[in-house]
Tab-separated table of C-alpha atoms in Angstrom:
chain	number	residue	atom	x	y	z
A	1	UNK	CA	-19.691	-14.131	-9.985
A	2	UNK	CA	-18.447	-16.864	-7.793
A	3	UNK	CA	-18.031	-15.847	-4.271
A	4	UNK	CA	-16.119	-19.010	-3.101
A	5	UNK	CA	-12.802	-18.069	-1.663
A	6	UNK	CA	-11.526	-21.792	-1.572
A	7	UNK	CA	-7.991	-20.406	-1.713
A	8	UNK	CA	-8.342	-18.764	2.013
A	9	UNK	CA	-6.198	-21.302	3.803
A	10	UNK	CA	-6.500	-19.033	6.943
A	11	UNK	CA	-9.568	-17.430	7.412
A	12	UNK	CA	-9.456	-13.718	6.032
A	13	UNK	CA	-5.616	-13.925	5.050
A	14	UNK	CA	-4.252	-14.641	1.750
A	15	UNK	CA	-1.697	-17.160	1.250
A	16	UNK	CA	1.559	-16.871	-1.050
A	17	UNK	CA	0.808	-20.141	-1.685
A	18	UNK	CA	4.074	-21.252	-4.023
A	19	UNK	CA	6.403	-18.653	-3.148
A	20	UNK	CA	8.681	-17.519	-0.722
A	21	UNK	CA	8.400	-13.630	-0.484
A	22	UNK	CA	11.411	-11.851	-1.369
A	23	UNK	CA	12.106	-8.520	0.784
A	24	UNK	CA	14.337	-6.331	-0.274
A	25	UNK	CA	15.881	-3.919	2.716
A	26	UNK	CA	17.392	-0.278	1.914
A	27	UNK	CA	18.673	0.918	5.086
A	28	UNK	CA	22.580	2.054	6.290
A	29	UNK	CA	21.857	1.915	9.815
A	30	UNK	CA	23.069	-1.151	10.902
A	31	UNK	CA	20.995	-1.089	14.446
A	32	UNK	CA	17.847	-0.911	12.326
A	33	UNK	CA	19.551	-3.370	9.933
A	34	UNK	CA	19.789	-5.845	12.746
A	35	UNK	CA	16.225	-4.961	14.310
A	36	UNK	CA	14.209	-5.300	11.417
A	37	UNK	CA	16.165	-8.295	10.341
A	38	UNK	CA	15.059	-10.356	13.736
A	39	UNK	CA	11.772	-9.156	13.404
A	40	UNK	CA	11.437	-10.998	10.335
A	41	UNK	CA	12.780	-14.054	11.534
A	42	UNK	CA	10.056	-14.362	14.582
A	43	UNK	CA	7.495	-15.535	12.474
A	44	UNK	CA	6.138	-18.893	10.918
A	45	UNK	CA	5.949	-17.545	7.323
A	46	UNK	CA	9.419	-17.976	5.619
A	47	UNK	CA	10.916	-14.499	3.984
A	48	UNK	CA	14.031	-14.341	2.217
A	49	UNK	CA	15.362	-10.735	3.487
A	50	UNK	CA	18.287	-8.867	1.651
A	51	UNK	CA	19.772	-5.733	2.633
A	52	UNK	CA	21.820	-3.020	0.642
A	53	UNK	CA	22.791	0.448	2.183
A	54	UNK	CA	21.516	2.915	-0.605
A	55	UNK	CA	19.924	3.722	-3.538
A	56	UNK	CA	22.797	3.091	-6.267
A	57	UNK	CA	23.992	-0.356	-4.602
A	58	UNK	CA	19.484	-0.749	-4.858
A	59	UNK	CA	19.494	0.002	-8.752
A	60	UNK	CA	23.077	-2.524	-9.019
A	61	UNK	CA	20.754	-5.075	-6.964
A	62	UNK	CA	17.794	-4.566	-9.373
A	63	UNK	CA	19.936	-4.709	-12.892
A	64	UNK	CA	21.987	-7.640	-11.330
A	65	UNK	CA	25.079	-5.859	-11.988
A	66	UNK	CA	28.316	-7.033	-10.283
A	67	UNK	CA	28.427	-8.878	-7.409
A	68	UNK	CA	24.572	-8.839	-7.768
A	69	UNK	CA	24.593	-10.664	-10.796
A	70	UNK	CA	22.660	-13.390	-9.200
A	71	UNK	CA	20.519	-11.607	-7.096
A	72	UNK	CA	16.971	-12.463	-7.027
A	73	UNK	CA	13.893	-9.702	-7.716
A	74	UNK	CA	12.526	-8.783	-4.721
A	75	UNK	CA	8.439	-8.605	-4.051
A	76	UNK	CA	8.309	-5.401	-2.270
A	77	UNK	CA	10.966	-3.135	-1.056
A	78	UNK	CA	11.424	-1.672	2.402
A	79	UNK	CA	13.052	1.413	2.255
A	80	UNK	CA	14.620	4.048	4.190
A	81	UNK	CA	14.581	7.666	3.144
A	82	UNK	CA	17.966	9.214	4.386
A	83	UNK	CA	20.894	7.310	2.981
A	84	UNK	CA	24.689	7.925	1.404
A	85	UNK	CA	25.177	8.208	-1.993
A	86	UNK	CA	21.440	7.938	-3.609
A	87	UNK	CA	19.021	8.941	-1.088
A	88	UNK	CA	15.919	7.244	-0.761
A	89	UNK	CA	13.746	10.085	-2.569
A	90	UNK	CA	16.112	9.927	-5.687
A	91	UNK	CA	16.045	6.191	-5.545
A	92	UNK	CA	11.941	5.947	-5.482
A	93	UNK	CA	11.705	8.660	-8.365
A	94	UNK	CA	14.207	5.996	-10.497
A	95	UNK	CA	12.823	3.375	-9.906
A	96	UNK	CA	9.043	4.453	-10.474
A	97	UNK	CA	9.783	5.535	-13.630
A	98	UNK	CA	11.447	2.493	-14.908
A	99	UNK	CA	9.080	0.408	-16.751
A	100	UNK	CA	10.929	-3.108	-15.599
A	101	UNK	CA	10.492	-2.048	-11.744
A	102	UNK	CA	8.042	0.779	-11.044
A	103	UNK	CA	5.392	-2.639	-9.887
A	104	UNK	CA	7.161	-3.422	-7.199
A	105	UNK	CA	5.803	-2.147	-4.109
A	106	UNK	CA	8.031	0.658	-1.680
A	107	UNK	CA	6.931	0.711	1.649
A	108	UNK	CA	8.738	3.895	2.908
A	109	UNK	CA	9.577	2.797	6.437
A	110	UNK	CA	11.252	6.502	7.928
A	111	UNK	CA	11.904	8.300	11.195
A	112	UNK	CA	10.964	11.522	9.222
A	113	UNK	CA	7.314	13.111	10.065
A	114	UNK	CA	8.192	15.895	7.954
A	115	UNK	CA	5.211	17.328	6.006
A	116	UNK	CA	7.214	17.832	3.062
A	117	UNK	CA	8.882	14.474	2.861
A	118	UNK	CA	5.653	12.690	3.643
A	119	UNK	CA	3.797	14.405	0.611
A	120	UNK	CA	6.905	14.060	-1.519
A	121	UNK	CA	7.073	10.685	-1.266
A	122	UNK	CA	3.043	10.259	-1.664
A	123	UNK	CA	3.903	12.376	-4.935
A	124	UNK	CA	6.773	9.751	-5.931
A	125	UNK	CA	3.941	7.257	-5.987
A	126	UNK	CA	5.504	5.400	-2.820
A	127	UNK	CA	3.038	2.206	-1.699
A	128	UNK	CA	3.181	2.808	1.779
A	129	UNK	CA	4.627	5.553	4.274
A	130	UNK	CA	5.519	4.371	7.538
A	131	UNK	CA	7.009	6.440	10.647
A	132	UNK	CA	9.128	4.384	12.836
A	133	UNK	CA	8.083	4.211	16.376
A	134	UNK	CA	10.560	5.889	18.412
A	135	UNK	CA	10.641	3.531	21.257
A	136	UNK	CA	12.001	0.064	20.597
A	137	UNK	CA	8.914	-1.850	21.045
A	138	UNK	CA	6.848	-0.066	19.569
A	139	UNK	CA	9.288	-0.011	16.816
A	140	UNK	CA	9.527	-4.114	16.204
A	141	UNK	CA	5.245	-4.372	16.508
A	142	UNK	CA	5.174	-1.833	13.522
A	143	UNK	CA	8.028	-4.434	11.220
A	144	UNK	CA	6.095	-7.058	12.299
A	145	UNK	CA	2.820	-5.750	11.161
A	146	UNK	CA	4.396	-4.528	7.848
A	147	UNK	CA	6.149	-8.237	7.491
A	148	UNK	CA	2.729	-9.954	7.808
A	149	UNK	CA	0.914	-7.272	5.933
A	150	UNK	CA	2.591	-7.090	3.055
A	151	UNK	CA	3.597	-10.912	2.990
A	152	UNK	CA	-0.240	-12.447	3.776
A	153	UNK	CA	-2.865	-10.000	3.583
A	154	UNK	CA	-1.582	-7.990	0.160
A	155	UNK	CA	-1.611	-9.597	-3.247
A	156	UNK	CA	1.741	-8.681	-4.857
A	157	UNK	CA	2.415	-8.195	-8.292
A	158	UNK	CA	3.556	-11.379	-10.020
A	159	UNK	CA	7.087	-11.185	-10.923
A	160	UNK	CA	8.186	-9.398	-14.005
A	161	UNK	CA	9.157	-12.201	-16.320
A	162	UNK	CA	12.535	-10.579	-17.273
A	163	UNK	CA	14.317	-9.788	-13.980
A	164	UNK	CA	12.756	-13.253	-12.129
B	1	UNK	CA	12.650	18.347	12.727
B	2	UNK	CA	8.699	19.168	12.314
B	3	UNK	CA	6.583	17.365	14.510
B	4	UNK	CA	3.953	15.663	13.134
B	5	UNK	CA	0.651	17.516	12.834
B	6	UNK	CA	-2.028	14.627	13.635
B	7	UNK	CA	-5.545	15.990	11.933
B	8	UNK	CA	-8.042	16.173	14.249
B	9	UNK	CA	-11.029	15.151	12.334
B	10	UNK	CA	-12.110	12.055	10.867
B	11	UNK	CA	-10.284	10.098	7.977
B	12	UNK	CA	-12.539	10.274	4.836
B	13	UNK	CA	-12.959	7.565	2.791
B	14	UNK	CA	-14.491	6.634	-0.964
B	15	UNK	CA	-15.623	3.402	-1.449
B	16	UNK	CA	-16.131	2.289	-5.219
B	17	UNK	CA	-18.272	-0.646	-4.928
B	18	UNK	CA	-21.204	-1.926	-6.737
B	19	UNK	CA	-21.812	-4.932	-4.757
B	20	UNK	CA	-24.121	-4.348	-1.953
B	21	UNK	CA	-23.195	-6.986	0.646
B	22	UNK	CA	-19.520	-6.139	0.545
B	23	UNK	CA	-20.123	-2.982	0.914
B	24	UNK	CA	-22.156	-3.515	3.983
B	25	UNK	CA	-19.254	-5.865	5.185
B	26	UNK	CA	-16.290	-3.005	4.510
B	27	UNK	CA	-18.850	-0.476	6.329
B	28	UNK	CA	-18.851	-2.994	9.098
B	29	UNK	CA	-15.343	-3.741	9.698
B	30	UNK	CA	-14.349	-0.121	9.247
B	31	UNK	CA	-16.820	0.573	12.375
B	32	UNK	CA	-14.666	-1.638	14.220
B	33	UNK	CA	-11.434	0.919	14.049
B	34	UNK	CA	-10.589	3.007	16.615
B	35	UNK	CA	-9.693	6.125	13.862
B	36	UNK	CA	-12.983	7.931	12.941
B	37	UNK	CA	-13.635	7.374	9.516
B	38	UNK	CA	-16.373	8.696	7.209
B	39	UNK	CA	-17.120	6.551	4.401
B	40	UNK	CA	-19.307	7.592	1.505
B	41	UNK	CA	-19.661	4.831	-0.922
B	42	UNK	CA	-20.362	4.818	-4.999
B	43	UNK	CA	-21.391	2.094	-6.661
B	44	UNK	CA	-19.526	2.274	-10.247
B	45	UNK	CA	-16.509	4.157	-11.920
B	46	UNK	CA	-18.743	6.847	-13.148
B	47	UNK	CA	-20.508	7.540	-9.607
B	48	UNK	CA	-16.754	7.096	-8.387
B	49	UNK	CA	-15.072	10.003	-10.845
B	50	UNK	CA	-18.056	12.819	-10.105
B	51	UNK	CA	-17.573	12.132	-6.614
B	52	UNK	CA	-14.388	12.687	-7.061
B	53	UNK	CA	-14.719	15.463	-9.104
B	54	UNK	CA	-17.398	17.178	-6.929
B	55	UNK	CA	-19.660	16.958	-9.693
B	56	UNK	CA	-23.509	17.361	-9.878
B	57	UNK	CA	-24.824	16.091	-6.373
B	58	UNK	CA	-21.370	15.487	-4.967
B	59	UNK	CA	-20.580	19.125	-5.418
B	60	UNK	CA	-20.253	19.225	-1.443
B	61	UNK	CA	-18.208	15.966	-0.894
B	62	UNK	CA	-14.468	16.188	0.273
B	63	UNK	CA	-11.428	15.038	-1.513
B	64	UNK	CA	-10.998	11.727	0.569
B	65	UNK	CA	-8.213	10.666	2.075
B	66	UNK	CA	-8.011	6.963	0.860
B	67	UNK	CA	-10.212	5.278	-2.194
B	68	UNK	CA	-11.567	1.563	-1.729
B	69	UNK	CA	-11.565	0.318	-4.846
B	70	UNK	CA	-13.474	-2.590	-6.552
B	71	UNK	CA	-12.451	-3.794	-10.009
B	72	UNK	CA	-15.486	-5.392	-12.095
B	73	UNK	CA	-18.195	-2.674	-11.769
B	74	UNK	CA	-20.781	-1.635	-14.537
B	75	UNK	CA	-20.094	1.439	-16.345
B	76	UNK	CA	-16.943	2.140	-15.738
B	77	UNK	CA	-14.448	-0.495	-14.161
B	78	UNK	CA	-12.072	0.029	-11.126
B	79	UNK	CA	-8.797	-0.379	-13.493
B	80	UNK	CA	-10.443	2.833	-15.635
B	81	UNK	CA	-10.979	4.814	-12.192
B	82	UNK	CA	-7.810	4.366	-11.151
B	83	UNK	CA	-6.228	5.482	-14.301
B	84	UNK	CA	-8.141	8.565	-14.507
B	85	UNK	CA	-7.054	9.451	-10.418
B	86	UNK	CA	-3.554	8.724	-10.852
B	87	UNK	CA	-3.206	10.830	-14.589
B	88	UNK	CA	-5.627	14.015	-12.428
B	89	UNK	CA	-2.768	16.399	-10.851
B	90	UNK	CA	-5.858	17.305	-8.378
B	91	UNK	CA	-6.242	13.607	-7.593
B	92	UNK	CA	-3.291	11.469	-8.096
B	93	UNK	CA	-1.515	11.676	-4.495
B	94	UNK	CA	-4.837	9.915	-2.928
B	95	UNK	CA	-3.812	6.229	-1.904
B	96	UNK	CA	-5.891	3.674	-3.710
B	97	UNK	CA	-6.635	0.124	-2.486
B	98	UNK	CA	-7.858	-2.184	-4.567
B	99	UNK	CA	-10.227	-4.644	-2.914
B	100	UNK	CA	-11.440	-7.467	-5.506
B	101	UNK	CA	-12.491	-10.594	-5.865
B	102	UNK	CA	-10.731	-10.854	-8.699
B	103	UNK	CA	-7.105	-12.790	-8.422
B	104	UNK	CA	-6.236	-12.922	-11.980
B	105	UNK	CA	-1.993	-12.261	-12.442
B	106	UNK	CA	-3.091	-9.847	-15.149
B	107	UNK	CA	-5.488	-7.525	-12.623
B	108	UNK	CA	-2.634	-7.731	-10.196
B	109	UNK	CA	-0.223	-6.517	-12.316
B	110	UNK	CA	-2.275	-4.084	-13.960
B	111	UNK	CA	-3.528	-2.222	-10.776
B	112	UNK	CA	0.213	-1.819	-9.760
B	113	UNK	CA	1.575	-0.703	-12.992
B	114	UNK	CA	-1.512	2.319	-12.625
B	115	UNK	CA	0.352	2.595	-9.196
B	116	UNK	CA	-2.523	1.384	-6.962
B	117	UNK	CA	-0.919	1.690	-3.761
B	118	UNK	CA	-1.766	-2.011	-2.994
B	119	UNK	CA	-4.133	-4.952	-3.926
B	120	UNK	CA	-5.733	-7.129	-2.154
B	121	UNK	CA	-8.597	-10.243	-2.564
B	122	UNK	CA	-12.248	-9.478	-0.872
B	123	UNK	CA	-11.692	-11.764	2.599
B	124	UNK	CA	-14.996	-14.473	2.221
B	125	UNK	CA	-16.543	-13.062	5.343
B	126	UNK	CA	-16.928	-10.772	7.862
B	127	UNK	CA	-14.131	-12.470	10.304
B	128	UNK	CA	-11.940	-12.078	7.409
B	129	UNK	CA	-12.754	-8.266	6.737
B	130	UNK	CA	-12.020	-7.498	10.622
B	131	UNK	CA	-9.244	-9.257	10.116
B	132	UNK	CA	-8.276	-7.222	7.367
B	133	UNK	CA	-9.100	-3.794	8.191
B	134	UNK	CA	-6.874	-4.334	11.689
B	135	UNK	CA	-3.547	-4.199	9.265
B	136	UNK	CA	-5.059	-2.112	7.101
B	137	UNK	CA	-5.815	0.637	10.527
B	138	UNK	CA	-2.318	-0.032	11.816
B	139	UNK	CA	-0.124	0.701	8.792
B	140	UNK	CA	-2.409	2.739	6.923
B	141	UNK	CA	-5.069	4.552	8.847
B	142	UNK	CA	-1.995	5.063	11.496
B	143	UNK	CA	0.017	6.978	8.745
B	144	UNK	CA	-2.631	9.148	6.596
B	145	UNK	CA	-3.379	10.428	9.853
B	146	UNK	CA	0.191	12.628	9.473
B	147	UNK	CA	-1.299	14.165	6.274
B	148	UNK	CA	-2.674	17.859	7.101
B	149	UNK	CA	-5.849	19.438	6.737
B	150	UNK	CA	-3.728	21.970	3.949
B	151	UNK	CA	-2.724	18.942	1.898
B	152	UNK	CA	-6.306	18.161	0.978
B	153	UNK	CA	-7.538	21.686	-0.033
């Protein structure tokens, strides 16, 4: 097998080459809204980041229903676990069971260290579960790292052909 | 709220590899993180599953915390491992990262739809695995580290 990796354009990290990634944000808090939007604007890789409150206005999003109609399938979703409406547990068992979205990657980004939600959410076949920092910096190092992990190191899943 | 209850051991770790130079090169840049981790490696699917199963000479082994997985391996192939872990109620809440040098749209979408936690292309040295296995420390090491002793017996 070939071992050339001609497509590293940086060493180690792999390149999105033709696409800008698509982020999808689940979170009501608008203070976290607002940090982990600014985090993703400090960097020099482009990401197109939308937000939506909770799970239902998530599952409009995905199906393009309403004023979503022409919303845009995200690459990986970021998404918090206490929300109005369709909480973030009921949301990830939805949408992991749906054929059209259960590829796209959930990075559960929560202030809960709660044994049971952690190994509920490993059991919901979540990607990723991240605590948020409780102090502020500490807080915006751990978006960052998630931003560049998930948008440069990570190969997504290419984009299912009927919601792109 | 609980507070987290931070295991106080090292962070074991499978890795399914056939390929003896990467393997050396994961070993390598997974010395480099500042979480303890014991890494046993297999070199093919079959290997992988009685290891995972505690099977024969891996009757001893724990049930590790995180699988590296490679995807073209003799015997049995990473894409058949990780269907058999995710469908095994014993073994199905293990993360699995898929570490290939494969970056064909159909492995990709494959390994997620078997709900491999996340995939990613073999970096072409060992710069690029260091520079790997930093994220890989912060956002994942960093978080399996909240998973308790109980949850893996």
């Amino acid at each position: 097998m070939s071992r050339t990796h001609y497509f590293f354009k940086e060493p180690a990290l792999y390149n999105h080459e033709n696409r800008i990634p698509e982020i999808l944000l689940v979170e009501d808090n608008p203070d976290d809204v607002l940090l982990i939007t600014e985090a993703f604007k400090e960097s020099s890789i482009m990401t197109h980041l939308n937000v939506v409150g909770d799970g239902e206005e998530t599952l409009d999003y995905l199906n393009r229903k309403g004023k979503y109609a022409g919303a845009v399938a995200p690459d990986f979703i970021i998404l918090d676990l206490n929300l109005p409406r369709m909480d973030g547990r009921t949301f990830l068992k939805r949408i992991k069971s749906e054929n059209l979205f259960k590829s796209i990657p959930i990075i559960v980004l929560t202030s809960s260290r709660s044994d049971l939600d952690i190994r509920e959410v490993w059991a919901l076949n979540a990607n990723c579960y991240i605590v948020k920092p409780s102090d502020l910096d500490g807080y915006i190092e751990t978006v960052k790292k998630i931003r560049d992990f998930w948008t440069t190191v990570v190969v997504l899943p290419p984009k299912p052909s009927a919601v792109a | 709220m609980l507070q987290p209850k931070k295991i106080n051991r090292s962070l074991d770790i499978l890795l399914v590899e056939d390929n003896h130079g990467d393997a050396v090169l994961t070993y390598e840049a997974f010395k480099s993180c500042k979480t303890p981790v014991d890494l046993i490696r297999v070199r093919d699917g079959e290997e992988a599953m009685l290891s995972l199963r505690k099977e024969g000479r891996y009757a001893g082994v724990r049930i590790p915390d995180l699988i590296l997985l490679d995807l073209n391996m003799p015997k049995k192939n990473g894409l058949e491992v990780l269907k058999e872990v995710k469908s095994d109620h014993r073994l199905q809440e293990i993360p699995v990262m898929v570490l290939t040098s494969s970056q064909s749209n159909r492995d990709t979408e494959d390994t997620y739809e078997a709900k491999a936690n996340f995939y990613m292309v073999k970096p072409a040295n060992l710069d690029g695995f260091y520079e790997v296995m930093k994220y890989v420390e912060d956002i994942w090491l960093s978080s399996l580290q909240y998973r308790t002793d109980s949850e893996k017996s």
